[in-house]
Amino acid sequence: MDALVSLSKRRGFIFQSSEIYGGTGSCWDYGPLGVELKQNIKRVWWRDYIQRRPDMMGLDASILMHPTVWKASGHVDNFTDPMVDCLECRRRFRADKIDETPWVHHCPATKGNKFTIPAGEPCSHCGVTRTPVEEDASLTYLRPETAQGIFVNFDNVLQSMRRKLPFGIGQIGKAFRNEITPGNFIFRTREFEQMEIEFFVNPLETVEGRPADEYWHERWIEDSMAWFRRYGLGEENLRLREHEADELAHYAKRTADIEYRFPIGWSELMGIANRTDFDLKQHAKFSGKALTYYDEERKEHVVPYVIEPSAGVDRALLAFLADAYREEEVRGEKRVVLRFHPELAPLKVAVLPLLKKREDIVRTAHAIRDELSKDWSVVYDDTAAIGRLYRRQDEVGTPYCVTVDVQTVGDQAKGEVGDGKVTIRDRNSMEQIRVPLEALGSVFRELLGGAAWASVAGRFERKGDG
Amino acid sequence: MDALVSLSKRRGFIFQSSEIYGGTGSCWDYGPLGVELKQNIKRVWWRDYIQRRPDMMGLDASILMHPTVWKASGHVDNFTDPMVDCLECRRRFRADKIDETPWVHHCPATKGNKFTIPAGEPCSHCGVTRTPVEEDASLTYLRPETAQGIFVNFDNVLQSMRRKLPFGIGQIGKAFRNEITPGNFIFRTREFEQMEIEFFVNPLETVEGRPADEYWHERWIEDSMAWFRRYGLGEENLRLREHEADELAHYAKRTADIEYRFPIGWSELMGIANRTDFDLKQHAKFSGKALTYYDEERKEHVVPYVIEPSAGVDRALLAFLADAYREEEVRGEKRVVLRFHPELAPLKVAVLPLLKKREDIVRTAHAIRDELSKDWSVVYDDTAAIGRLYRRQDEVGTPYCVTVDVQTVGDQAKGEVGDGKVTIRDRNSMEQIRVPLEALGSVFRELLGGAAWASVAGRFERKGDG
């Protein structure tokens, strides 16, 4: 983990939040490479689950919601992590910890002086004892999950989009929990981003002989597991864990966690819960609005069941980062490499001039960067010798480097004409090929579109490894 | 504006937040089409400004920051919109309005009973008068702008990314202000999303005979104006307005607003400010850390000046929506159409079977949707007659419709073989062409990549307008 934290800071992936002020507890900022990695994870998730599937739609609900949402959801009463504002000290507490925490009391009997008083004891000046936070319509909570934004919009989506069950609504957004758990990096943070799907199914239907909710629950578990494998997580680092009856959340019929072998040990990467009709029924009860679906075949109104595949963006990022990290020995030297899936890699291509003093080489390299960056995230770097530049790109997981050299542009002084070819180096194999400038775009469209290096490299002239 | 609000709700662009509970003041949720539109705006902004420019990088700082950030920035002391939590009633107030608002007092002298007391008056039971919120290290603010997340990370980015001035750091993220301004839809909201750039320049340098900060300020104003025009805002609906000396923010040397003619009148769409070295100096002062850049040429440390092009995502979305909205008369009937730029349109293509009872037509239409949706946001719809389906897609701004008909697939019963061509209809001109199935992908790559309809349509067989 230390290696990941150190690399993340040094290379612009992840910084401690407000670091110059000593940090903000359990909050992290994503630097120039981290934000690209994070966006790539969100982009492929959205593309795979929302864009490509005909049974899915997206949503983006606001973080601030009506406080009754959290009464209906059960968070205020039942859940372990609601965010409550303390009346006296204005700190936020987990509701279940409120009686264990000393409180800072602004005592009116002493003109508002502040005293820190042990939990459960009254103030000796005014006699007041802290009480749990009362209900108050003006209290705004920071949402502890994005899911409820989907449930309260169920009818709006149904009315505007005319979909038939089953269908799902997916959302990516920030959520907040009062987690103070130092030492686990971005695994558990106070502010985090979720990628959640609420997949609505008709409980009156059966699929392949099973109740629709149970069938779809299985499907989503398989799909989710396959998704993480597709983008690079090792089979041996993933496992499924069923929640025991006594750890199931109050709304769940069954929950399965996908666990990943993080540097801190096996822990939850993602949960896939069968929330039944709990949430829609609760919101119908608290709002007085019918949240049902009309089953045209059976001529009756039904409250859909909900399967919820819920993943954390930050936690997924940590898994992809940890799984990609390798320390290898290459020609007697240590090489640190992030073997990111090309779609996740923050930079797709680095363009490197072999001689930064040759104006024609530098100009060609800049032109290549400008052209390729229309389609991909591409960087130009000339601040070191080529071996070092390669290692720098390996360390941040850039799948391909393009090198421009004297052979490319020729040598006017000597009357030599260049061959118009550049070197492409593959991060994983370190193999190199010579590719004509005009073919660069189509070659990268293949490679970054998923083609195997070997199948592309075979068509071009090989060069020694880089 | 009413037409936009109504269309937005009916067609799944924008819903009132927590609507089933009577709404959350000045908060809105983005529905299935709204979230695509919003993501497209953010995507092209990031691509144009962060990905394609060699002098830019991205960042994603957390919403929760160290409270001293807001002391240093001047928000707690000077700004008009800090978010403060009232000690007594736990509501959030604008600091400048705190004395005008009645307060809800939990009186300890009467066992915590609640009284609403006019502003400035003491409680008659315990004698306490509400005081402004005191400094408290445990108070967490919701950030009122994303900018400070960039400033406090300046040195982290500098150290990890080794860039030379000038360079910029861009960020997209949520911010919060206590705005309660009903009736202006998503123009001014409590929770909103910003697209901000802090562009750092060397104040010791001149460019084209002018101080670098003034030169770059001009460049960013021109670039920003051109960006909004490129994605469809009408020239006649855009204007530039210079801030007068007495309205300049405390940090600004000069600020220019790009104003748009919204349905509510001319208002700020985006601001481009010269923040000088104010923020870096303030954070250096409050944190005790040097936030400087080493000018290798002049061999001295310098505090960069900052140009800040700052735009609101929601406000940009409202402008794009308003500008795209047209009511037209077509063959004696009213047609509502959103003339979105193709890159912004939430759906790129709708695939429509002409006869939903013909299984071969429906199957072909589904296959087209599945294929095209690998690359774009594509919808299948068979829930009405073709004329009505076209109008529905016009109303949400889908640039192209693909129709599958009997001619496409032929008629097995009659022994007729289909021609394997489908109809593509252009939203703006309503012209139609017949295109072979196997050419669909490349045709849409052209059209959605920016090619003019006429230049593509000319290569194919014309059909009557649709």
JSON list of C-alpha atoms in Angstrom, two decimals, chain B residues 191-268:
[
{"chain": "B", "resi": 191, "resn": "GLU", "atom": "CA", "xyz": [-26.30, 22.83, -5.74]},
{"chain": "B", "resi": 192, "resn": "PHE", "atom": "CA", "xyz": [-24.60, 23.26, -9.08]},
{"chain": "B", "resi": 193, "resn": "GLU", "atom": "CA", "xyz": [-21.70, 22.03, -11.13]},
{"chain": "B", "resi": 194, "resn": "GLN", "atom": "CA", "xyz": [-18.77, 24.14, -12.28]},
{"chain": "B", "resi": 195, "resn": "MET", "atom": "CA", "xyz": [-16.27, 23.82, -15.11]},
{"chain": "B", "resi": 196, "resn": "GLU", "atom": "CA", "xyz": [-13.36, 25.93, -13.93]},
{"chain": "B", "resi": 197, "resn": "ILE", "atom": "CA", "xyz": [-9.88, 26.58, -15.21]},
{"chain": "B", "resi": 198, "resn": "GLU", "atom": "CA", "xyz": [-7.08, 28.25, -13.32]},
{"chain": "B", "resi": 199, "resn": "PHE", "atom": "CA", "xyz": [-4.51, 29.29, -15.90]},
{"chain": "B", "resi": 200, "resn": "PHE", "atom": "CA", "xyz": [-1.18, 30.18, -14.32]},
{"chain": "B", "resi": 201, "resn": "VAL", "atom": "CA", "xyz": [1.05, 32.72, -16.05]},
{"chain": "B", "resi": 202, "resn": "ASN", "atom": "CA", "xyz": [4.42, 34.24, -15.28]},
{"chain": "B", "resi": 203, "resn": "PRO", "atom": "CA", "xyz": [3.90, 37.89, -14.26]},
{"chain": "B", "resi": 204, "resn": "LEU", "atom": "CA", "xyz": [7.51, 38.68, -15.19]},
{"chain": "B", "resi": 205, "resn": "GLU", "atom": "CA", "xyz": [6.83, 37.82, -18.81]},
{"chain": "B", "resi": 206, "resn": "THR", "atom": "CA", "xyz": [5.30, 39.80, -21.62]},
{"chain": "B", "resi": 207, "resn": "VAL", "atom": "CA", "xyz": [3.55, 38.34, -24.64]},
{"chain": "B", "resi": 208, "resn": "GLU", "atom": "CA", "xyz": [3.15, 40.40, -27.79]},
{"chain": "B", "resi": 209, "resn": "GLY", "atom": "CA", "xyz": [4.23, 43.48, -25.86]},
{"chain": "B", "resi": 210, "resn": "ARG", "atom": "CA", "xyz": [1.69, 43.09, -23.07]},
{"chain": "B", "resi": 211, "resn": "PRO", "atom": "CA", "xyz": [1.94, 41.71, -19.53]},
{"chain": "B", "resi": 212, "resn": "ALA", "atom": "CA", "xyz": [1.38, 37.93, -19.76]},
{"chain": "B", "resi": 213, "resn": "ASP", "atom": "CA", "xyz": [-1.72, 38.00, -17.52]},
{"chain": "B", "resi": 214, "resn": "GLU", "atom": "CA", "xyz": [-3.44, 40.64, -19.65]},
{"chain": "B", "resi": 215, "resn": "TYR", "atom": "CA", "xyz": [-2.54, 38.84, -22.87]},
{"chain": "B", "resi": 216, "resn": "TRP", "atom": "CA", "xyz": [-3.88, 35.48, -21.62]},
{"chain": "B", "resi": 217, "resn": "HIS", "atom": "CA", "xyz": [-6.99, 37.10, -20.16]},
{"chain": "B", "resi": 218, "resn": "GLU", "atom": "CA", "xyz": [-7.88, 38.34, -23.66]},
{"chain": "B", "resi": 219, "resn": "ARG", "atom": "CA", "xyz": [-7.10, 34.98, -25.22]},
{"chain": "B", "resi": 220, "resn": "TRP", "atom": "CA", "xyz": [-9.36, 33.14, -22.75]},
{"chain": "B", "resi": 221, "resn": "ILE", "atom": "CA", "xyz": [-12.22, 35.56, -23.32]},
{"chain": "B", "resi": 222, "resn": "GLU", "atom": "CA", "xyz": [-12.01, 35.00, -27.08]},
{"chain": "B", "resi": 223, "resn": "ASP", "atom": "CA", "xyz": [-11.61, 31.23, -26.74]},
{"chain": "B", "resi": 224, "resn": "SER", "atom": "CA", "xyz": [-14.54, 30.94, -24.34]},
{"chain": "B", "resi": 225, "resn": "MET", "atom": "CA", "xyz": [-16.84, 33.00, -26.53]},
{"chain": "B", "resi": 226, "resn": "ALA", "atom": "CA", "xyz": [-15.88, 30.91, -29.57]},
{"chain": "B", "resi": 227, "resn": "TRP", "atom": "CA", "xyz": [-16.51, 27.69, -27.63]},
{"chain": "B", "resi": 228, "resn": "PHE", "atom": "CA", "xyz": [-20.12, 28.55, -26.86]},
{"chain": "B", "resi": 229, "resn": "ARG", "atom": "CA", "xyz": [-20.71, 29.59, -30.47]},
{"chain": "B", "resi": 230, "resn": "ARG", "atom": "CA", "xyz": [-19.13, 26.38, -31.78]},
{"chain": "B", "resi": 231, "resn": "TYR", "atom": "CA", "xyz": [-21.65, 24.27, -29.89]},
{"chain": "B", "resi": 232, "resn": "GLY", "atom": "CA", "xyz": [-24.63, 26.18, -31.11]},
{"chain": "B", "resi": 233, "resn": "LEU", "atom": "CA", "xyz": [-25.31, 29.38, -29.16]},
{"chain": "B", "resi": 234, "resn": "GLY", "atom": "CA", "xyz": [-26.46, 32.15, -31.48]},
{"chain": "B", "resi": 235, "resn": "GLU", "atom": "CA", "xyz": [-24.18, 35.14, -32.03]},
{"chain": "B", "resi": 236, "resn": "GLU", "atom": "CA", "xyz": [-27.12, 37.45, -31.31]},
{"chain": "B", "resi": 237, "resn": "ASN", "atom": "CA", "xyz": [-27.70, 35.84, -27.89]},
{"chain": "B", "resi": 238, "resn": "LEU", "atom": "CA", "xyz": [-24.14, 36.34, -26.62]},
{"chain": "B", "resi": 239, "resn": "ARG", "atom": "CA", "xyz": [-22.38, 39.48, -25.42]},
{"chain": "B", "resi": 240, "resn": "LEU", "atom": "CA", "xyz": [-19.43, 40.48, -23.30]},
{"chain": "B", "resi": 241, "resn": "ARG", "atom": "CA", "xyz": [-19.76, 42.64, -20.22]},
{"chain": "B", "resi": 242, "resn": "GLU", "atom": "CA", "xyz": [-16.86, 44.12, -18.28]},
{"chain": "B", "resi": 243, "resn": "HIS", "atom": "CA", "xyz": [-17.21, 44.34, -14.51]},
{"chain": "B", "resi": 244, "resn": "GLU", "atom": "CA", "xyz": [-17.19, 47.91, -13.25]},
{"chain": "B", "resi": 245, "resn": "ALA", "atom": "CA", "xyz": [-14.48, 48.78, -10.74]},
{"chain": "B", "resi": 246, "resn": "ASP", "atom": "CA", "xyz": [-16.99, 48.78, -7.88]},
{"chain": "B", "resi": 247, "resn": "GLU", "atom": "CA", "xyz": [-18.37, 45.33, -8.62]},
{"chain": "B", "resi": 248, "resn": "LEU", "atom": "CA", "xyz": [-15.04, 43.55, -8.99]},
{"chain": "B", "resi": 249, "resn": "ALA", "atom": "CA", "xyz": [-14.52, 40.74, -6.49]},
{"chain": "B", "resi": 250, "resn": "HIS", "atom": "CA", "xyz": [-11.88, 41.41, -3.81]},
{"chain": "B", "resi": 251, "resn": "TYR", "atom": "CA", "xyz": [-9.37, 39.20, -5.65]},
{"chain": "B", "resi": 252, "resn": "ALA", "atom": "CA", "xyz": [-9.88, 40.50, -9.18]},
{"chain": "B", "resi": 253, "resn": "LYS", "atom": "CA", "xyz": [-7.87, 42.91, -11.30]},
{"chain": "B", "resi": 254, "resn": "ARG", "atom": "CA", "xyz": [-10.34, 42.60, -14.16]},
{"chain": "B", "resi": 255, "resn": "THR", "atom": "CA", "xyz": [-13.35, 40.39, -14.83]},
{"chain": "B", "resi": 256, "resn": "ALA", "atom": "CA", "xyz": [-15.36, 39.98, -18.01]},
{"chain": "B", "resi": 257, "resn": "ASP", "atom": "CA", "xyz": [-18.66, 38.12, -18.09]},
{"chain": "B", "resi": 258, "resn": "ILE", "atom": "CA", "xyz": [-19.99, 36.30, -21.11]},
{"chain": "B", "resi": 259, "resn": "GLU", "atom": "CA", "xyz": [-23.69, 37.03, -20.95]},
{"chain": "B", "resi": 260, "resn": "TYR", "atom": "CA", "xyz": [-26.40, 35.04, -22.65]},
{"chain": "B", "resi": 261, "resn": "ARG", "atom": "CA", "xyz": [-29.93, 36.14, -23.50]},
{"chain": "B", "resi": 262, "resn": "PHE", "atom": "CA", "xyz": [-31.70, 33.58, -21.27]},
{"chain": "B", "resi": 263, "resn": "PRO", "atom": "CA", "xyz": [-35.50, 33.36, -21.20]},
{"chain": "B", "resi": 264, "resn": "ILE", "atom": "CA", "xyz": [-35.21, 35.40, -17.97]},
{"chain": "B", "resi": 265, "resn": "GLY", "atom": "CA", "xyz": [-33.19, 38.09, -19.79]},
{"chain": "B", "resi": 266, "resn": "TRP", "atom": "CA", "xyz": [-29.49, 38.85, -20.32]},
{"chain": "B", "resi": 267, "resn": "SER", "atom": "CA", "xyz": [-27.54, 37.15, -17.52]},
{"chain": "B", "resi": 268, "resn": "GLU", "atom": "CA", "xyz": [-24.11, 35.77, -16.75]}
]
